[in-house]
DNA sequence: GTCTATAAGGCGATAGAC
DNA sequence: GTCTATCGCCTTATAGAC
């Protein structure tokens, strides 16, 4: 019999399990932070409100993230990881790239809290002094280059108008998504961002009657 | 001789002049607030920094605006007034409406501080609790209806593709402007928002070879 | 019209007990 | 790993002198 088994039900849980528990708390804090940033923005959010919504004290939150800035960075990094999975898969299979983009917008329409959180953070980060300014600058540059590559491939397959400039189109598509989300967040029942986005994409699409 | 002239150089200036002086101070505070909001956002800005940049004490600023919220509202109202003049004129003369929109973007590229200030405020205001949320909701609704009217007129004059949905196009154009400005603010030397905006507008333009 | 002084409270972060 | 207590600072807004 191992030492742990001998110790009985009062024994310390194994290290692996304790680590998992800690990570679960971390995740709960991150989720709460996303909600708080959506409702108040980063500057408008206090660690105390995040702490309260996960049932911890304010120093309890700072045990998991060394500072408020650290919490924001963790939120942004986790989002980038999810993006890498989602966007990475988009370019693999054989479906129409523009349909994929429309699907992405359709998905976004089902998670308004996420969209609101990152729209507010993106706007705040336009201020050069903002903690997340550089992060969003890098994010935009990465998105533009990834989208441009995807669109070039689609153009070679005849999915996109042959005269289109794919780098410019990448910038346009990202701008349209961000801008539509802003209007949708301000008037969800008035702005049908999925339909408008589709009609925008359709003007980029190659005419099926040609070639 | 009037009473004022008799009183000599130590006399009180006439009421009209004192009012003008006060208004000039108000304007200086408003200008400083726009700059501060651009650099820090509304939530990140303190009245003390605005006060310092116009050479007043913090209560000195609150003498002109009853609260921080009041200062923000005054900034937004002044912007709306300028917009009303600019957009009101656009629809009057006979020039191409899409060219006017491109000119607007060209103008915006020369006033990055303004663009930054209102982009940050728009993003912050996507949070439903934000002080300016309702203001931006109304602003967006007004812009959409004004743009849709302008575009319908242009479509009747044959400037815009006859199959285009003008209400959707209005939403698209506003979204593209907001979105391009966000990317441009994060990387002004990488994103040529005027050129990209022009190529976007060109796809809305009626084909000159038809009709 | 602008100031100084101050009220009244929120903030992020740290120290140290358990 | 989480708490309580606390430090030190910053915030908006008001009261009252000049």
PDB file of C-alpha atoms (C1' of nucleotides) in Angstrom, chain B residues 22 56-57 59 63-64, chain C residues 1-6:
ATOM      1  CA  UNK B  22     -16.432  82.502 -20.093  1.00  0.00           C
ATOM      2  CA  UNK B  56      -7.056  75.644 -13.949  1.00  0.00           C
ATOM      3  CA  UNK B  57      -7.630  73.802 -10.694  1.00  0.00           C
ATOM      4  CA  UNK B  59     -12.795  72.622  -9.043  1.00  0.00           C
ATOM      5  CA  UNK B  63     -17.401  75.437 -12.239  1.00  0.00           C
ATOM      6  CA  UNK B  64     -17.985  75.253 -16.014  1.00  0.00           C
TER       7      UNK B  64
ATOM      8  C1'  DG C   1     -14.608  82.927 -11.871  1.00  0.00           C
ATOM      9  C1'  DT C   2     -11.147  80.757  -9.616  1.00  0.00           C
ATOM     10  C1'  DC C   3      -8.914  79.327  -5.667  1.00  0.00           C
ATOM     11  C1'  DT C   4      -7.684  76.297  -1.201  1.00  0.00           C
ATOM     12  C1'  DA C   5      -9.232  72.940   1.807  1.00  0.00           C
ATOM     13  C1'  DT C   6     -11.547  69.023   2.641  1.00  0.00           C
TER      14       DT C   6
END
